[in-house]
Amino acid sequence: MERRDFLRTTAMAAATAVIAQRLGAVEATPASHPGATTAPDGITWDKAPCRFCGTGCHVRVGVKDGRVVAIQGEQLAEVNKGLLCVKGYHVGGILYGQDRLTTPMLRRNGVLAPITWEEAIDVVAQRVMKDPKGFAFYGSGQWTIPEGYAAQKFMKGGLANNHIEPNARLCMASAVTGYLSVYGVDEPAGCYDDLDAADVVILWGNNPAEMHPVLFSRLIERRTRGQKVTLIDLGTRRTRTTEHADEYLEFRPNSDLAIANGIAHLLLKTNSWDRDFVAKHCNFRGDNALLDLLGKPISFEDYRAAVEPYTPDYVEQLSGVPAAKLRMLAELFGRRDVRITSLWCMGMNQHNRGTAINRLVHSIHLLSGHFGRPGDAPTSLTGQPSACGTAREVGTMCHFLPGGRLVANPEHREQSEEIWKVPAGRINPKPGYHTVQLFEKFCTPTEKGGDIHTIIVQVTNPGQTLPNLHKLFLAKEGLADKFLIVSEVYPTATTALADLVLPAALWVEKNGIYGNSERRTQQWFKQVEPPGQARPDAWMTIAVAHRLFELGHPGMNDGSWKETKFRFTEGADPFVAKGKGIQFYHSVTKDDRALIWFCPYEPATEAPDPNFPTWLCTGRVLEHWHTGTLTMRVPQLRNAMPNAYVEMNPEDAAAAGLGNGDLAVVETRRGKIELPVWLNGRARPPRGSVFVPFFDERLMINELTLGEPCPISKQPDYKKCAVKVTRKGGEPLVPIPAPPHG
Amino acid sequence: MPPPVTNPEPVVISLVLRLHEEDALPTATLAALRAHPSLEIGTVCDSWVPLVAETPDPRELHRWLESLPGVASVDVAFVEVVPQPDAPRYATERAPSHSSLIPSPSSRPR
């Protein structure tokens, strides 16, 4: 078959298999993923999450001759079940743009020129050493989880510097503060299953038909199956999503705040709010003078008074949404027989009152009790593939530590210092600059207070994505003492102003883990080599840390990054204090000393005697692993060592009338078995001892062993008990039965 | 102004079409699919249609399919990855002022 024909056949099989699975003709719930597989056409397929949006679809990547040659949807993936959106056409091709960056480059006299990695890492390290406090790290919701974690630990645990931010500040920060201030913890409570159960889906300034197509297609597919799913599109412009909506409610920018309050107003006015749910599970909160995350407690009456002005007429006046439509929304929320999912993304998050609108939409769900059941969920979708897993869960923002901890919280700092094995007090309690501040400081002359001198940027393009670019990015030009380091895969608007460019590995050119919008963590393994000298971003961060260690930076000299080849020895073991030479730091006597023991001789519990005159020792053989369950099923190993035996000293054997291969009766006080004798084989027991291996389930020597345990460790003794070995009644040698596993 | 990016080499793709269930299978749509020179239609199951195409412009085909009467959704199942032609090059040496890269409205790509 021609390659092209094979490809078409494979393609049709992929589409047909997806349909079969959707129709229930094929069960696709294996106990575990099959892993990489190679097809007859030589294409090796392995899985990876899609490199694009926060939906977290899984693909199968087809690799041949070191290149990605095909992509298909991963049928076993819960998120997308074998289907891809239109972006899936391009996810394989992103690796192969002609102008891929392949060499580190340093700008000299305005021109970028190639340098070695060693030089490049030294340049970065020297910039840190110049003034560690003025060094900043700008990363990404497209960082893998290890990349973000490495950067976070390097900065906060190593440099005691909190000037690290992900680009997720620009996309998800208001979702974060919304979740934190409502639930006390970040990230959605629901998951994509809500889309399969909701009766009503309200889209708050959200265009999932274009931005999260695979999720949107779950809703459309339900409709094609005849299910009623009401879509309400609340937006400031018509989009592709609007074409599928039952209601399009166009509102004036920023008036979503009024709409949300209007719904709350009506829920109270019509008494359709969920008193039980609120009484059991909620308190009320309002802004304090500082407008901070925690706000201040307010009473229910205060809350009622606060939403009182948001009558339907007033909200219509502010928003342009007809009062009747507002009543329609409130009536839906007031019903207990429907399940409502609210979805939003950048419309609510990239918002000058993003925290407020997030809080309000969560609050409507809580006030009406539309929470905690499949289909009843307020959910902020993420845009990037790992804004949840990396930027948020790892805590790469300037005020966070991993796992939702805060730099300002002493207990959280202590926990992180303990886990990272850094000295107490290492982590700076003061939050660093947030993204806008960071770049503002970077683009401000040093003499005018611009105290960030160097930024390293990984996996993002602030030269295009920052707002107010002239102030926050382009103003860097001409500031000779400011240094921009950019790790990238292609030239961008950011590399255009970079002083040092580092070529990065992309997607399946490295191992990785991403956490998607619904808190699902998904990993992949490297499948192709990166081009030229491109390296993973985690490697770059660790290499810089290593170079700083060599340069003597105090934050890097605890040595815990080193392998410990020789424990307790100074220089090799990072926990041995300087000058100690040898230090037993786990000392039982708490004085860095190990213990020299005396233990008296004691005879074995059961030693040879006139009735059982020989020592029995048991053990393993080269060919078989332990009890032979695995290896006896490998023909070559079984043939090499087909059965157990008793290994004897030839003189003992002769005295018992036994020759090589004769059947002996091996007996202890606990039992007896018959074993063929092996003389002068691979091992030579002395007179008075025999050896029997334990791998053979047909000839189980442990029926004979004593197993007297050590009184302290409780481990049984398999190596010594008393045995007698005799010829089996003068009978001829009996062939060993064939293995049952055949 | 960078040249428009095209991919002259056709790529093999497979798609899964979902037709609206409440309608009878749209015969005109199915006929149009079968008549298309670049499409190979697989076995139609209920309202699901697998198809394979070789096309230099998958997105154009995708849009056409979405526009057909009775088609509820079009999803991608398989894509061949072929080497791309020269990508627009943003020089890694210092770029000109960003404003000069803004295309005039008439030449903006759709």
mmCIF file of C-alpha atoms in Angstrom, chain A residues 348-518:
data_model
loop_
_atom_site.group_PDB
_atom_site.id
_atom_site.type_symbol
_atom_site.label_atom_id
_atom_site.label_comp_id
_atom_site.label_asym_id
_atom_site.label_seq_id
_atom_site.Cartn_x
_atom_site.Cartn_y
_atom_site.Cartn_z
ATOM 1 C CA MET A 348 -15.126 39.109 32.943
ATOM 2 C CA ASN A 349 -11.453 38.671 33.795
ATOM 3 C CA GLN A 350 -9.788 41.318 31.630
ATOM 4 C CA HIS A 351 -12.044 43.851 33.318
ATOM 5 C CA ASN A 352 -11.231 46.949 35.337
ATOM 6 C CA ARG A 353 -13.515 45.518 38.054
ATOM 7 C CA GLY A 354 -12.696 41.917 37.287
ATOM 8 C CA THR A 355 -12.641 40.767 40.892
ATOM 9 C CA ALA A 356 -15.995 42.417 41.505
ATOM 10 C CA ILE A 357 -17.799 40.870 38.542
ATOM 11 C CA ASN A 358 -16.318 37.459 39.358
ATOM 12 C CA ARG A 359 -17.550 37.804 42.937
ATOM 13 C CA LEU A 360 -20.993 38.849 41.741
ATOM 14 C CA VAL A 361 -21.547 35.937 39.389
ATOM 15 C CA HIS A 362 -20.399 33.460 42.045
ATOM 16 C CA SER A 363 -22.729 35.230 44.471
ATOM 17 C CA ILE A 364 -25.777 34.850 42.232
ATOM 18 C CA HIS A 365 -25.168 31.109 42.125
ATOM 19 C CA LEU A 366 -24.741 30.932 45.883
ATOM 20 C CA LEU A 367 -27.737 33.160 46.613
ATOM 21 C CA SER A 368 -29.946 31.006 44.396
ATOM 22 C CA GLY A 369 -28.470 27.668 45.491
ATOM 23 C CA HIS A 370 -27.319 26.813 41.969
ATOM 24 C CA PHE A 371 -24.144 25.242 43.217
ATOM 25 C CA GLY A 372 -22.750 21.870 44.114
ATOM 26 C CA ARG A 373 -24.764 19.653 41.785
ATOM 27 C CA PRO A 374 -23.672 18.586 38.303
ATOM 28 C CA GLY A 375 -24.771 21.339 35.966
ATOM 29 C CA ASP A 376 -25.040 23.977 38.682
ATOM 30 C CA ALA A 377 -21.707 25.765 38.524
ATOM 31 C CA PRO A 378 -20.090 29.151 38.091
ATOM 32 C CA THR A 379 -16.950 28.446 36.073
ATOM 33 C CA SER A 380 -14.220 30.662 34.739
ATOM 34 C CA LEU A 381 -12.617 28.974 31.740
ATOM 35 C CA THR A 382 -8.891 29.441 31.317
ATOM 36 C CA GLY A 383 -7.376 30.536 28.052
ATOM 37 C CA GLN A 384 -3.907 29.034 28.293
ATOM 38 C CA PRO A 385 -3.136 25.325 28.506
ATOM 39 C CA SER A 386 -1.736 25.501 32.049
ATOM 40 C CA ALA A 387 -2.849 28.740 33.631
ATOM 41 C CA CYS A 388 -4.523 26.568 36.245
ATOM 42 C CA GLY A 389 -1.839 23.932 36.653
ATOM 43 C CA THR A 390 1.239 26.147 36.462
ATOM 44 C CA ALA A 391 0.488 29.797 36.994
ATOM 45 C CA ARG A 392 -2.106 29.230 39.717
ATOM 46 C CA GLU A 393 -1.485 25.895 41.444
ATOM 47 C CA VAL A 394 2.297 26.321 41.474
ATOM 48 C CA GLY A 395 1.856 29.868 42.731
ATOM 49 C CA THR A 396 4.003 31.743 40.243
ATOM 50 C CA MET A 397 2.426 35.119 40.979
ATOM 51 C CA CYS A 398 4.370 37.656 42.976
ATOM 52 C CA HIS A 399 2.341 37.148 46.144
ATOM 53 C CA PHE A 400 1.849 33.378 46.022
ATOM 54 C CA LEU A 401 3.680 30.261 47.075
ATOM 55 C CA PRO A 402 2.790 26.765 45.805
ATOM 56 C CA GLY A 403 -0.570 25.257 46.655
ATOM 57 C CA GLY A 404 -2.453 28.474 47.340
ATOM 58 C CA ARG A 405 -0.017 29.713 49.971
ATOM 59 C CA LEU A 406 0.879 33.357 50.366
ATOM 60 C CA VAL A 407 4.297 34.970 50.826
ATOM 61 C CA ALA A 408 2.755 37.295 53.387
ATOM 62 C CA ASN A 409 1.631 34.421 55.596
ATOM 63 C CA PRO A 410 4.344 33.369 58.096
ATOM 64 C CA GLU A 411 3.016 29.833 58.394
ATOM 65 C CA HIS A 412 2.984 29.428 54.624
ATOM 66 C CA ARG A 413 6.531 30.709 54.327
ATOM 67 C CA GLU A 414 7.653 28.320 57.038
ATOM 68 C CA GLN A 415 5.978 25.373 55.318
ATOM 69 C CA SER A 416 7.568 26.264 51.987
ATOM 70 C CA GLU A 417 11.005 26.785 53.527
ATOM 71 C CA GLU A 418 10.733 23.395 55.212
ATOM 72 C CA ILE A 419 9.707 21.635 51.996
ATOM 73 C CA TRP A 420 12.391 23.405 49.981
ATOM 74 C CA LYS A 421 14.998 22.816 52.712
ATOM 75 C CA VAL A 422 16.060 26.436 52.656
ATOM 76 C CA PRO A 423 16.950 28.348 55.801
ATOM 77 C CA ALA A 424 14.147 29.815 57.873
ATOM 78 C CA GLY A 425 13.521 33.380 56.851
ATOM 79 C CA ARG A 426 14.733 32.880 53.295
ATOM 80 C CA ILE A 427 11.393 33.702 51.642
ATOM 81 C CA ASN A 428 10.704 37.407 51.410
ATOM 82 C CA PRO A 429 7.361 38.255 53.088
ATOM 83 C CA LYS A 430 6.730 41.238 50.858
ATOM 84 C CA PRO A 431 4.905 40.497 47.560
ATOM 85 C CA GLY A 432 6.881 41.429 44.476
ATOM 86 C CA TYR A 433 5.802 43.679 41.635
ATOM 87 C CA HIS A 434 2.772 42.560 39.669
ATOM 88 C CA THR A 435 3.119 42.402 35.907
ATOM 89 C CA VAL A 436 2.203 45.957 35.052
ATOM 90 C CA GLN A 437 4.400 47.318 37.862
ATOM 91 C CA LEU A 438 7.231 44.988 36.844
ATOM 92 C CA PHE A 439 7.412 46.253 33.301
ATOM 93 C CA GLU A 440 6.805 49.817 34.373
ATOM 94 C CA LYS A 441 9.814 49.638 36.666
ATOM 95 C CA PHE A 442 11.832 47.940 33.962
ATOM 96 C CA CYS A 443 10.998 50.629 31.448
ATOM 97 C CA THR A 444 11.707 53.480 33.858
ATOM 98 C CA PRO A 445 15.266 54.867 34.057
ATOM 99 C CA THR A 446 17.134 53.611 37.074
ATOM 100 C CA GLU A 447 17.780 57.136 38.314
ATOM 101 C CA LYS A 448 14.037 57.760 38.292
ATOM 102 C CA GLY A 449 13.228 54.748 40.451
ATOM 103 C CA GLY A 450 13.221 52.002 37.838
ATOM 104 C CA ASP A 451 14.650 49.383 40.181
ATOM 105 C CA ILE A 452 14.193 46.353 37.895
ATOM 106 C CA HIS A 453 17.329 46.097 35.757
ATOM 107 C CA THR A 454 16.889 42.651 34.191
ATOM 108 C CA ILE A 455 13.884 40.577 33.201
ATOM 109 C CA ILE A 456 14.020 37.041 31.905
ATOM 110 C CA VAL A 457 10.956 36.146 29.862
ATOM 111 C CA GLN A 458 9.950 32.543 29.193
ATOM 112 C CA VAL A 459 7.147 31.165 26.986
ATOM 113 C CA THR A 460 5.321 34.427 26.441
ATOM 114 C CA ASN A 461 5.375 37.558 24.289
ATOM 115 C CA PRO A 462 4.910 40.668 26.433
ATOM 116 C CA GLY A 463 6.155 42.858 23.607
ATOM 117 C CA GLN A 464 2.791 42.173 22.015
ATOM 118 C CA THR A 465 0.475 41.266 24.897
ATOM 119 C CA LEU A 466 1.133 43.980 27.456
ATOM 120 C CA PRO A 467 -1.300 46.874 27.425
ATOM 121 C CA ASN A 468 -0.014 50.398 26.845
ATOM 122 C CA LEU A 469 3.010 49.013 25.037
ATOM 123 C CA HIS A 470 4.815 52.295 24.546
ATOM 124 C CA LYS A 471 5.006 52.810 28.294
ATOM 125 C CA LEU A 472 5.369 49.219 29.476
ATOM 126 C CA PHE A 473 7.648 47.725 26.855
ATOM 127 C CA LEU A 474 8.908 49.910 24.040
ATOM 128 C CA ALA A 475 10.230 52.474 26.525
ATOM 129 C CA LYS A 476 12.954 49.952 27.348
ATOM 130 C CA GLU A 477 14.692 50.957 24.147
ATOM 131 C CA GLY A 478 17.444 53.413 24.881
ATOM 132 C CA LEU A 479 17.822 52.425 28.528
ATOM 133 C CA ALA A 480 21.352 51.107 28.273
ATOM 134 C CA ASP A 481 21.507 49.599 31.764
ATOM 135 C CA LYS A 482 18.324 47.525 31.282
ATOM 136 C CA PHE A 483 18.717 43.976 30.052
ATOM 137 C CA LEU A 484 16.022 41.819 28.507
ATOM 138 C CA ILE A 485 16.509 38.056 28.280
ATOM 139 C CA VAL A 486 13.991 36.154 26.180
ATOM 140 C CA SER A 487 13.580 32.417 25.907
ATOM 141 C CA GLU A 488 11.547 31.763 22.775
ATOM 142 C CA VAL A 489 10.915 29.434 19.885
ATOM 143 C CA TYR A 490 10.432 32.029 17.143
ATOM 144 C CA PRO A 491 11.361 35.692 16.683
ATOM 145 C CA THR A 492 8.666 37.868 18.217
ATOM 146 C CA ALA A 493 7.937 41.452 19.116
ATOM 147 C CA THR A 494 9.661 40.655 22.419
ATOM 148 C CA THR A 495 12.857 39.218 20.936
ATOM 149 C CA ALA A 496 13.033 42.335 18.762
ATOM 150 C CA LEU A 497 14.133 44.268 21.858
ATOM 151 C CA ALA A 498 15.943 41.412 23.611
ATOM 152 C CA ASP A 499 19.553 41.692 24.654
ATOM 153 C CA LEU A 500 19.901 37.944 25.004
ATOM 154 C CA VAL A 501 17.816 35.401 23.117
ATOM 155 C CA LEU A 502 17.696 31.781 24.274
ATOM 156 C CA PRO A 503 16.279 29.114 21.917
ATOM 157 C CA ALA A 504 13.618 27.027 23.631
ATOM 158 C CA ALA A 505 12.224 23.551 23.149
ATOM 159 C CA LEU A 506 8.524 23.438 22.332
ATOM 160 C CA TRP A 507 5.738 21.064 23.346
ATOM 161 C CA VAL A 508 6.618 17.458 22.461
ATOM 162 C CA GLU A 509 10.275 18.408 22.169
ATOM 163 C CA LYS A 510 10.394 18.074 25.969
ATOM 164 C CA ASN A 511 8.628 16.233 28.777
ATOM 165 C CA GLY A 512 5.814 18.182 30.349
ATOM 166 C CA ILE A 513 2.733 18.389 32.527
ATOM 167 C CA TYR A 514 -0.188 20.773 32.086
ATOM 168 C CA GLY A 515 -3.223 21.481 34.283
ATOM 169 C CA ASN A 516 -6.335 22.493 32.319
ATOM 170 C CA SER A 517 -9.413 24.559 32.998
ATOM 171 C CA GLU A 518 -11.213 21.882 34.987
#
